[in-house]
mmCIF file of C-alpha atoms (C1' of nucleotides) in Angstrom:
data_model
loop_
_atom_site.group_PDB
_atom_site.id
_atom_site.type_symbol
_atom_site.label_atom_id
_atom_site.label_comp_id
_atom_site.label_asym_id
_atom_site.label_seq_id
_atom_site.Cartn_x
_atom_site.Cartn_y
_atom_site.Cartn_z
ATOM 1 C CA UNK A 1 26.116 14.195 9.403
ATOM 2 C CA UNK A 2 28.321 11.626 7.775
ATOM 3 C CA UNK A 3 27.938 8.120 9.078
ATOM 4 C CA UNK A 4 31.180 6.254 9.356
ATOM 5 C CA UNK A 5 32.533 2.945 10.576
ATOM 6 C CA UNK A 6 29.030 1.867 11.242
ATOM 7 C CA UNK A 7 28.675 -1.211 13.408
ATOM 8 C CA UNK A 8 25.364 -2.538 14.534
ATOM 9 C CA UNK A 9 25.235 -3.910 18.070
ATOM 10 C CA UNK A 10 24.017 -7.426 18.575
ATOM 11 C CA UNK A 11 20.791 -6.457 20.318
ATOM 12 C CA UNK A 12 19.858 -4.277 17.385
ATOM 13 C CA UNK A 13 20.821 -7.040 14.980
ATOM 14 C CA UNK A 14 18.580 -9.537 16.737
ATOM 15 C CA UNK A 15 15.711 -7.087 16.785
ATOM 16 C CA UNK A 16 16.035 -6.476 13.057
ATOM 17 C CA UNK A 17 16.308 -10.183 12.433
ATOM 18 C CA UNK A 18 13.029 -10.737 14.257
ATOM 19 C CA UNK A 19 11.434 -8.021 12.175
ATOM 20 C CA UNK A 20 12.761 -9.636 9.026
ATOM 21 C CA UNK A 21 11.415 -13.060 9.955
ATOM 22 C CA UNK A 22 8.018 -11.524 10.612
ATOM 23 C CA UNK A 23 8.136 -9.742 7.270
ATOM 24 C CA UNK A 24 8.962 -12.982 5.470
ATOM 25 C CA UNK A 25 6.074 -14.831 7.099
ATOM 26 C CA UNK A 26 3.749 -11.978 6.273
ATOM 27 C CA UNK A 27 4.678 -12.226 2.620
ATOM 28 C CA UNK A 28 4.639 -16.021 2.538
ATOM 29 C CA UNK A 29 8.385 -16.254 1.972
ATOM 30 C CA UNK A 30 10.361 -19.035 3.550
ATOM 31 C CA UNK A 31 12.938 -18.212 6.162
ATOM 32 C CA UNK A 32 15.941 -20.113 4.900
ATOM 33 C CA UNK A 33 19.405 -20.050 6.450
ATOM 34 C CA UNK A 34 20.730 -18.336 3.305
ATOM 35 C CA UNK A 35 18.145 -15.577 3.434
ATOM 36 C CA UNK A 36 18.856 -14.948 7.077
ATOM 37 C CA UNK A 37 22.586 -14.957 6.504
ATOM 38 C CA UNK A 38 22.360 -12.549 3.590
ATOM 39 C CA UNK A 39 20.063 -10.179 5.410
ATOM 40 C CA UNK A 40 22.190 -10.226 8.542
ATOM 41 C CA UNK A 41 25.362 -9.723 6.582
ATOM 42 C CA UNK A 42 23.847 -6.728 4.826
ATOM 43 C CA UNK A 43 22.760 -5.343 8.209
ATOM 44 C CA UNK A 44 26.270 -5.585 9.533
ATOM 45 C CA UNK A 45 27.973 -3.508 6.883
ATOM 46 C CA UNK A 46 27.814 0.045 5.648
ATOM 47 C CA UNK A 47 29.781 -0.725 2.521
ATOM 48 C CA UNK A 48 26.783 -0.878 0.183
ATOM 49 C CA UNK A 49 28.148 -4.133 -1.153
ATOM 50 C CA UNK A 50 27.507 -5.664 -4.532
ATOM 51 C CA UNK A 51 26.269 -9.247 -4.783
ATOM 52 C CA UNK A 52 29.830 -10.325 -5.518
ATOM 53 C CA UNK A 53 31.200 -8.594 -2.420
ATOM 54 C CA UNK A 54 28.558 -10.206 -0.241
ATOM 55 C CA UNK A 55 29.192 -13.588 -1.785
ATOM 56 C CA UNK A 56 32.885 -13.420 -0.944
ATOM 57 C CA UNK A 57 32.114 -12.514 2.635
ATOM 58 C CA UNK A 58 29.368 -15.079 3.089
ATOM 59 C CA UNK A 59 31.188 -18.065 1.670
ATOM 60 C CA UNK A 60 33.611 -17.856 4.584
ATOM 61 C CA UNK A 61 30.828 -18.905 6.943
ATOM 62 C CA UNK A 62 28.601 -20.705 4.431
ATOM 63 C CA UNK A 63 30.939 -22.530 2.067
ATOM 64 C CA UNK A 64 28.047 -23.983 0.082
ATOM 65 C CA UNK A 65 26.303 -20.735 -0.771
ATOM 66 C CA UNK A 66 26.152 -19.740 -4.416
ATOM 67 C CA UNK A 67 26.413 -16.376 -6.093
ATOM 68 C CA UNK A 68 23.025 -16.717 -7.775
ATOM 69 C CA UNK A 69 21.368 -17.237 -4.431
ATOM 70 C CA UNK A 70 22.961 -14.017 -3.228
ATOM 71 C CA UNK A 71 21.783 -12.233 -6.344
ATOM 72 C CA UNK A 72 18.275 -13.605 -6.160
ATOM 73 C CA UNK A 73 17.990 -13.004 -2.449
ATOM 74 C CA UNK A 74 19.094 -9.385 -2.739
ATOM 75 C CA UNK A 75 16.394 -8.833 -5.339
ATOM 76 C CA UNK A 76 13.909 -10.518 -3.009
ATOM 77 C CA UNK A 77 15.015 -8.281 -0.137
ATOM 78 C CA UNK A 78 14.510 -5.277 -2.351
ATOM 79 C CA UNK A 79 11.047 -6.429 -3.434
ATOM 80 C CA UNK A 80 9.904 -7.129 0.108
ATOM 81 C CA UNK A 81 11.093 -3.735 1.263
ATOM 82 C CA UNK A 82 14.016 -4.914 3.366
ATOM 83 C CA UNK A 83 16.766 -3.445 1.194
ATOM 84 C CA UNK A 84 17.420 -0.683 -1.296
ATOM 85 C CA UNK A 85 19.292 -0.758 -4.533
ATOM 86 C CA UNK A 86 21.592 2.212 -4.247
ATOM 87 C CA UNK A 87 21.165 4.884 -6.899
ATOM 88 C CA UNK A 88 23.761 5.124 -9.599
ATOM 89 C CA UNK A 89 23.756 1.384 -10.162
ATOM 90 C CA UNK A 90 22.616 -1.297 -12.510
ATOM 91 C CA UNK A 91 21.416 -1.357 -16.086
ATOM 92 C CA UNK A 92 23.563 -0.254 -18.971
ATOM 93 C CA UNK A 93 24.960 3.228 -19.365
ATOM 94 C CA UNK A 94 22.693 5.778 -21.026
ATOM 95 C CA UNK A 95 23.923 8.938 -22.675
ATOM 96 C CA UNK A 96 22.687 12.439 -23.147
ATOM 97 C CA UNK A 97 24.294 15.384 -24.885
ATOM 98 C CA UNK A 98 22.105 18.055 -23.374
ATOM 99 C CA UNK A 99 24.734 19.929 -21.382
ATOM 100 C CA UNK A 100 22.336 22.473 -19.860
ATOM 101 C CA UNK A 101 21.415 22.006 -16.231
ATOM 102 C CA UNK A 102 18.476 19.661 -16.058
ATOM 103 C CA UNK A 103 17.132 16.699 -14.114
ATOM 104 C CA UNK A 104 15.820 13.291 -14.996
ATOM 105 C CA UNK A 105 12.764 11.297 -14.233
ATOM 106 C CA UNK A 106 12.946 7.580 -14.992
ATOM 107 C CA UNK A 107 9.930 5.378 -15.425
ATOM 108 C CA UNK A 108 10.634 2.080 -13.679
ATOM 109 C CA UNK A 109 8.181 0.284 -15.948
ATOM 110 C CA UNK A 110 9.149 1.347 -19.457
ATOM 111 C CA UNK A 111 12.646 2.597 -18.487
ATOM 112 C CA UNK A 112 12.087 5.794 -20.460
ATOM 113 C CA UNK A 113 13.985 8.775 -19.118
ATOM 114 C CA UNK A 114 12.304 12.159 -19.229
ATOM 115 C CA UNK A 115 14.186 15.416 -18.974
ATOM 116 C CA UNK A 116 12.825 18.217 -16.937
ATOM 117 C CA UNK A 117 14.199 21.386 -15.525
ATOM 118 C CA UNK A 118 13.217 22.706 -12.150
ATOM 119 C CA UNK A 119 15.257 25.752 -11.277
ATOM 120 C CA UNK A 120 15.276 25.225 -7.497
ATOM 121 C CA UNK A 121 17.010 21.864 -7.997
ATOM 122 C CA UNK A 122 19.973 23.600 -9.632
ATOM 123 C CA UNK A 123 20.527 25.623 -6.520
ATOM 124 C CA UNK A 124 20.220 23.114 -3.706
ATOM 125 C CA UNK A 125 22.819 23.828 -1.053
ATOM 126 C CA UNK A 126 25.317 21.149 -0.187
ATOM 127 C CA UNK A 127 25.799 20.351 3.484
ATOM 128 C CA UNK A 128 28.990 22.185 4.501
ATOM 129 C CA UNK A 129 30.632 19.234 6.247
ATOM 130 C CA UNK A 130 30.340 17.126 3.087
ATOM 131 C CA UNK A 131 31.558 19.934 0.921
ATOM 132 C CA UNK A 132 34.613 20.405 3.112
ATOM 133 C CA UNK A 133 35.523 16.744 3.399
ATOM 134 C CA UNK A 134 34.957 15.629 -0.180
ATOM 135 C CA UNK A 135 35.473 17.230 -3.546
ATOM 136 C CA UNK A 136 31.990 17.283 -5.040
ATOM 137 C CA UNK A 137 32.016 17.025 -8.815
ATOM 138 C CA UNK A 138 28.381 16.415 -9.529
ATOM 139 C CA UNK A 139 25.136 16.763 -7.705
ATOM 140 C CA UNK A 140 22.053 15.092 -9.004
ATOM 141 C CA UNK A 141 18.401 15.228 -8.207
ATOM 142 C CA UNK A 142 16.804 12.184 -9.671
ATOM 143 C CA UNK A 143 13.203 11.070 -9.636
ATOM 144 C CA UNK A 144 11.805 7.605 -10.228
ATOM 145 C CA UNK A 145 8.276 6.436 -10.654
ATOM 146 C CA UNK A 146 5.675 5.562 -13.248
ATOM 147 C CA UNK A 147 5.124 7.737 -16.276
ATOM 148 C CA UNK A 148 1.724 8.877 -17.510
ATOM 149 C CA UNK A 149 1.679 6.388 -20.384
ATOM 150 C CA UNK A 150 2.382 3.387 -18.161
ATOM 151 C CA UNK A 151 -0.146 4.628 -15.603
ATOM 152 C CA UNK A 152 -2.863 4.616 -18.265
ATOM 153 C CA UNK A 153 -1.974 1.124 -19.427
ATOM 154 C CA UNK A 154 -2.534 -0.225 -15.941
ATOM 155 C CA UNK A 155 -6.190 0.713 -15.827
ATOM 156 C CA UNK B 1 8.961 22.220 -17.568
ATOM 157 C CA UNK B 2 8.976 18.798 -19.117
ATOM 158 C CA UNK B 3 10.707 18.508 -22.441
ATOM 159 C CA UNK B 4 8.924 16.188 -24.821
ATOM 160 C CA UNK B 5 9.172 14.954 -28.370
ATOM 161 C CA UNK B 6 12.305 16.935 -28.688
ATOM 162 C CA UNK B 7 13.480 17.506 -32.232
ATOM 163 C CA UNK B 8 16.415 19.675 -33.009
ATOM 164 C CA UNK B 9 16.070 21.826 -36.109
ATOM 165 C CA UNK B 10 18.711 21.524 -38.772
ATOM 166 C CA UNK B 11 20.157 24.997 -38.213
ATOM 167 C CA UNK B 12 20.693 24.173 -34.560
ATOM 168 C CA UNK B 13 22.171 20.817 -35.469
ATOM 169 C CA UNK B 14 24.693 22.398 -37.821
ATOM 170 C CA UNK B 15 25.636 24.971 -35.209
ATOM 171 C CA UNK B 16 26.242 22.279 -32.617
ATOM 172 C CA UNK B 17 28.182 20.247 -35.132
ATOM 173 C CA UNK B 18 30.480 23.221 -35.769
ATOM 174 C CA UNK B 19 30.960 23.623 -32.064
ATOM 175 C CA UNK B 20 31.771 19.937 -31.754
ATOM 176 C CA UNK B 21 34.354 20.075 -34.535
ATOM 177 C CA UNK B 22 35.995 23.041 -32.845
ATOM 178 C CA UNK B 23 36.019 21.196 -29.538
ATOM 179 C CA UNK B 24 37.671 18.158 -31.143
ATOM 180 C CA UNK B 25 40.405 20.295 -32.725
ATOM 181 C CA UNK B 26 40.963 22.080 -29.459
ATOM 182 C CA UNK B 27 41.519 18.761 -27.702
ATOM 183 C CA UNK B 28 43.613 17.262 -30.497
ATOM 184 C CA UNK B 29 40.983 14.678 -31.363
ATOM 185 C CA UNK B 30 40.400 13.676 -34.938
ATOM 186 C CA UNK B 31 37.094 14.454 -36.580
ATOM 187 C CA UNK B 32 36.171 11.110 -38.050
ATOM 188 C CA UNK B 33 32.923 10.332 -39.866
ATOM 189 C CA UNK B 34 31.975 7.933 -37.052
ATOM 190 C CA UNK B 35 32.498 10.531 -34.346
ATOM 191 C CA UNK B 36 30.446 13.054 -36.223
ATOM 192 C CA UNK B 37 27.702 10.544 -36.885
ATOM 193 C CA UNK B 38 27.533 9.437 -33.262
ATOM 194 C CA UNK B 39 27.503 12.970 -31.945
ATOM 195 C CA UNK B 40 24.843 14.074 -34.410
ATOM 196 C CA UNK B 41 22.717 11.048 -33.699
ATOM 197 C CA UNK B 42 22.895 11.766 -29.989
ATOM 198 C CA UNK B 43 21.943 15.386 -30.657
ATOM 199 C CA UNK B 44 18.879 14.325 -32.579
ATOM 200 C CA UNK B 45 17.293 12.224 -29.852
ATOM 201 C CA UNK B 46 15.950 12.784 -26.394
ATOM 202 C CA UNK B 47 15.789 9.093 -25.634
ATOM 203 C CA UNK B 48 18.998 8.978 -23.568
ATOM 204 C CA UNK B 49 20.049 5.970 -25.597
ATOM 205 C CA UNK B 50 22.435 3.221 -24.579
ATOM 206 C CA UNK B 51 25.393 2.359 -26.805
ATOM 207 C CA UNK B 52 23.390 -0.556 -28.146
ATOM 208 C CA UNK B 53 20.401 1.623 -29.048
ATOM 209 C CA UNK B 54 22.655 4.076 -30.855
ATOM 210 C CA UNK B 55 24.427 1.290 -32.658
ATOM 211 C CA UNK B 56 21.165 -0.080 -34.019
ATOM 212 C CA UNK B 57 20.146 3.334 -35.259
ATOM 213 C CA UNK B 58 23.523 4.207 -36.728
ATOM 214 C CA UNK B 59 24.114 0.990 -38.644
ATOM 215 C CA UNK B 60 21.157 1.870 -40.854
ATOM 216 C CA UNK B 61 23.162 4.746 -42.315
ATOM 217 C CA UNK B 62 26.665 3.446 -41.583
ATOM 218 C CA UNK B 63 26.564 -0.306 -42.159
ATOM 219 C CA UNK B 64 30.235 -0.696 -41.340
ATOM 220 C CA UNK B 65 30.160 0.900 -37.912
ATOM 221 C CA UNK B 66 30.922 -1.320 -34.934
ATOM 222 C CA UNK B 67 29.480 -1.406 -31.471
ATOM 223 C CA UNK B 68 32.863 -0.884 -29.832
ATOM 224 C CA UNK B 69 33.358 2.300 -31.771
ATOM 225 C CA UNK B 70 30.026 3.531 -30.479
ATOM 226 C CA UNK B 71 31.018 2.568 -26.952
ATOM 227 C CA UNK B 72 34.450 4.146 -27.178
ATOM 228 C CA UNK B 73 33.145 7.265 -28.852
ATOM 229 C CA UNK B 74 30.468 7.813 -26.229
ATOM 230 C CA UNK B 75 33.145 7.632 -23.554
ATOM 231 C CA UNK B 76 35.227 10.087 -25.553
ATOM 232 C CA UNK B 77 32.253 12.439 -25.865
ATOM 233 C CA UNK B 78 31.800 12.233 -22.142
ATOM 234 C CA UNK B 79 35.465 12.938 -21.460
ATOM 235 C CA UNK B 80 35.603 15.911 -23.783
ATOM 236 C CA UNK B 81 32.491 17.405 -22.222
ATOM 237 C CA UNK B 82 30.139 16.859 -25.138
ATOM 238 C CA UNK B 83 27.905 14.285 -23.457
ATOM 239 C CA UNK B 84 26.746 13.146 -20.057
ATOM 240 C CA UNK B 85 26.351 9.695 -18.680
ATOM 241 C CA UNK B 86 22.876 9.741 -17.234
ATOM 242 C CA UNK B 87 22.615 8.888 -13.575
ATOM 243 C CA UNK B 88 21.274 5.497 -12.557
ATOM 244 C CA UNK B 89 23.552 3.673 -14.965
ATOM 245 C CA UNK B 90 26.656 1.575 -15.177
ATOM 246 C CA UNK B 91 28.652 -0.523 -12.723
ATOM 247 C CA UNK B 92 27.112 -3.377 -10.791
ATOM 248 C CA UNK B 93 24.173 -3.041 -8.460
ATOM 249 C CA UNK B 94 24.950 -2.135 -4.853
ATOM 250 C CA UNK B 95 22.662 -2.807 -1.930
ATOM 251 C CA UNK B 96 21.839 -1.176 1.340
ATOM 252 C CA UNK B 97 19.397 -2.175 4.030
ATOM 253 C CA UNK B 98 19.295 1.133 5.819
ATOM 254 C CA UNK B 99 15.678 2.066 5.181
ATOM 255 C CA UNK B 100 15.833 5.432 6.949
ATOM 256 C CA UNK B 101 15.894 8.555 4.789
ATOM 257 C CA UNK B 102 19.449 9.271 3.825
ATOM 258 C CA UNK B 103 21.584 10.271 0.878
ATOM 259 C CA UNK B 104 24.668 8.908 -0.780
ATOM 260 C CA UNK B 105 27.974 10.266 -1.891
ATOM 261 C CA UNK B 106 29.977 8.071 -4.241
ATOM 262 C CA UNK B 107 33.685 8.421 -4.817
ATOM 263 C CA UNK B 108 34.360 8.023 -8.527
ATOM 264 C CA UNK B 109 37.898 6.850 -7.830
ATOM 265 C CA UNK B 110 37.559 4.155 -5.175
ATOM 266 C CA UNK B 111 33.815 3.569 -5.762
ATOM 267 C CA UNK B 112 33.162 3.706 -2.047
ATOM 268 C CA UNK B 113 29.697 4.928 -1.157
ATOM 269 C CA UNK B 114 29.279 7.121 1.904
ATOM 270 C CA UNK B 115 25.967 7.620 3.664
ATOM 271 C CA UNK B 116 25.030 10.994 4.912
ATOM 272 C CA UNK B 117 21.858 12.602 6.056
ATOM 273 C CA UNK B 118 21.042 16.192 5.288
ATOM 274 C CA UNK B 119 17.570 17.022 6.499
ATOM 275 C CA UNK B 120 16.787 19.662 3.845
ATOM 276 C CA UNK B 121 17.285 17.031 1.119
ATOM 277 C CA UNK B 122 14.430 14.961 2.563
ATOM 278 C CA UNK B 123 12.080 17.843 2.105
ATOM 279 C CA UNK B 124 12.819 19.127 -1.380
ATOM 280 C CA UNK B 125 9.622 20.097 -3.124
ATOM 281 C CA UNK B 126 8.730 18.382 -6.353
ATOM 282 C CA UNK B 127 7.763 20.574 -9.271
ATOM 283 C CA UNK B 128 3.959 20.436 -9.391
ATOM 284 C CA UNK B 129 3.668 19.679 -13.108
ATOM 285 C CA UNK B 130 5.864 16.604 -12.726
ATOM 286 C CA UNK B 131 4.033 15.476 -9.660
ATOM 287 C CA UNK B 132 0.720 15.738 -11.474
ATOM 288 C CA UNK B 133 1.814 13.976 -14.649
ATOM 289 C CA UNK B 134 3.855 11.126 -13.164
ATOM 290 C CA UNK B 135 3.526 8.984 -10.103
ATOM 291 C CA UNK B 136 6.712 9.704 -8.182
ATOM 292 C CA UNK B 137 7.881 6.747 -6.109
ATOM 293 C CA UNK B 138 11.338 7.838 -5.156
ATOM 294 C CA UNK B 139 13.281 11.041 -5.082
ATOM 295 C CA UNK B 140 16.990 10.978 -4.729
ATOM 296 C CA UNK B 141 19.695 13.507 -4.110
ATOM 297 C CA UNK B 142 22.964 11.956 -5.063
ATOM 298 C CA UNK B 143 26.454 13.383 -4.933
ATOM 299 C CA UNK B 144 29.546 12.251 -6.786
ATOM 300 C CA UNK B 145 33.124 13.310 -6.448
ATOM 301 C CA UNK B 146 36.400 12.364 -4.832
ATOM 302 C CA UNK B 147 36.564 11.272 -1.224
ATOM 303 C CA UNK B 148 39.058 12.594 1.307
ATOM 304 C CA UNK B 149 41.207 9.461 1.192
ATOM 305 C CA UNK B 150 41.567 9.515 -2.591
ATOM 306 C CA UNK B 151 42.251 13.256 -2.523
ATOM 307 C CA UNK B 152 45.191 12.695 -0.179
ATOM 308 C CA UNK B 153 46.615 9.927 -2.320
ATOM 309 C CA UNK B 154 46.793 12.253 -5.278
ATOM 310 C CA UNK B 155 49.200 14.629 -3.628
ATOM 311 C "C1'" DC C 1 3.714 -33.829 1.646
ATOM 312 C "C1'" DT C 2 4.084 -29.824 -1.108
ATOM 313 C "C1'" DC C 3 5.919 -26.132 -3.107
ATOM 314 C "C1'" DT C 4 9.414 -22.634 -2.640
ATOM 315 C "C1'" DG C 5 14.271 -21.934 -2.613
ATOM 316 C "C1'" DT C 6 18.893 -23.458 -3.688
ATOM 317 C "C1'" DG C 7 23.024 -24.875 -6.290
ATOM 318 C "C1'" DC C 8 24.901 -25.829 -10.530
ATOM 319 C "C1'" DA C 9 25.706 -24.936 -15.254
ATOM 320 C "C1'" DA C 10 24.842 -22.618 -19.172
ATOM 321 C "C1'" DA C 11 23.245 -18.623 -21.447
ATOM 322 C "C1'" DC C 12 23.049 -13.878 -21.833
ATOM 323 C "C1'" DA C 13 23.980 -8.862 -21.958
ATOM 324 C "C1'" DC C 14 27.125 -5.395 -21.782
ATOM 325 C "C1'" DT C 15 31.828 -3.678 -21.706
ATOM 326 C "C1'" DT C 16 36.747 -3.839 -22.345
ATOM 327 C "C1'" DT C 17 41.080 -5.095 -24.561
ATOM 328 C "C1'" DG C 18 44.696 -6.356 -28.122
ATOM 329 C "C1'" DC C 19 45.871 -5.968 -32.478
ATOM 330 C "C1'" DA C 20 46.359 -5.005 -37.477
ATOM 331 C "C1'" DG C 21 45.058 -2.009 -40.952
ATOM 332 C "C1'" DC C 22 43.167 2.600 -42.122
ATOM 333 C "C1'" DT C 23 42.772 7.602 -42.313
ATOM 334 C "C1'" DA C 24 42.576 12.544 -40.795
ATOM 335 C "C1'" DA C 25 45.743 15.989 -40.278
ATOM 336 C "C1'" DT D 1 54.048 10.450 -42.762
ATOM 337 C "C1'" DT D 2 52.248 9.231 -38.471
ATOM 338 C "C1'" DA D 3 49.618 9.382 -34.400
ATOM 339 C "C1'" DG D 4 45.257 8.337 -33.440
ATOM 340 C "C1'" DC D 5 40.984 5.825 -34.752
ATOM 341 C "C1'" DT D 6 38.326 1.904 -36.306
ATOM 342 C "C1'" DG D 7 36.726 -2.865 -36.884
ATOM 343 C "C1'" DC D 8 37.138 -7.402 -35.589
ATOM 344 C "C1'" DA D 9 37.598 -11.004 -32.395
ATOM 345 C "C1'" DA D 10 38.187 -12.579 -27.955
ATOM 346 C "C1'" DA D 11 37.959 -12.196 -23.189
ATOM 347 C "C1'" DG D 12 36.079 -10.216 -19.060
ATOM 348 C "C1'" DT D 13 32.419 -8.962 -15.848
ATOM 349 C "C1'" DG D 14 27.994 -9.097 -13.989
ATOM 350 C "C1'" DT D 15 23.271 -10.982 -14.335
ATOM 351 C "C1'" DT D 16 19.624 -14.218 -15.593
ATOM 352 C "C1'" DT D 17 17.516 -18.694 -16.559
ATOM 353 C "C1'" DG D 18 16.324 -23.831 -16.602
ATOM 354 C "C1'" DC D 19 16.374 -27.672 -14.096
ATOM 355 C "C1'" DA D 20 16.693 -31.289 -10.466
ATOM 356 C "C1'" DC D 21 17.120 -31.822 -5.739
ATOM 357 C "C1'" DA D 22 16.685 -30.259 -0.935
ATOM 358 C "C1'" DG D 23 14.378 -28.420 2.905
ATOM 359 C "C1'" DA D 24 10.894 -25.078 5.219
ATOM 360 C "C1'" DG D 25 6.262 -25.006 6.388
#
DNA sequence: CTCTGTGCAAACACTTTGCAGCTAA
DNA sequence: TTAGCTGCAAAGTGTTTGCACAGAG
């Protein structure tokens, strides 16, 4: 199912806010007005905003807030498990001239990208409602984790 | 299968180079020494390099080459179908605090990201050799294309 | 009171653009 | 010859860092 025009109701928002406050305390992070505002703003949208987009929204209600705080807080949210960084984002572009079907595994420590080819991933079926609504140009199965070399180094 | 320490043999490299020259002619693109060098360099590595990484390698043999040429040429290679931009790259980071399993579709025209949830994508089986070698932290199925709104606008 | 978090400014990394001269076809 | 490509420089965009002050705990 495609989720559209998502709006969280206020009860849900308060519940999530409570959860977030608990999570902060648990991790020894301070509950500042900015952190709350950023988290709540992110809860309220389904736009997968960038830091810049959030900053523009937030400064309407919090004129003093700065873009770096938004940036830093989003990273904090990600680290504490309260937000995801959406795939397809960040870092600089990386190129590849292997035009055969294949997939990538990226090590989040050393940033190395490994090719692999797993036949079943070539053939995954797209959900029909998506396929009908949008024109799909590329489908990607993408794995992230820690590579064998970095795993060894940790021990 | 995982592809490692990939080195192309010179016969293969020449064959691909011929193919590339043909492809350039076909598209009315000039075969310049820089283009050839960049394409051949990309063929020779499995490192999925960034423009910067390629530039540093290439300037050893072509001291005059500039980083913008590398950047522009990589885009050209991508447009002519001789190279891919590896997923997980480019643009600014985008955030999401929906922590439930779900997938994303991104419109390459308007950059809007749509959530959807297709149960079978949650359950895709990892290839056992990958799973054994690396510690997989995240698996992602990610679709790109043109959304319904942008499709309409084109007509 | 203490120590984390914030705002500001500057630095940084990466990409894009305009332009003049060069070169493949 | 000439359209397209390159190199240079500058500007643009997004992110990170150092530091002093403010405010949560």
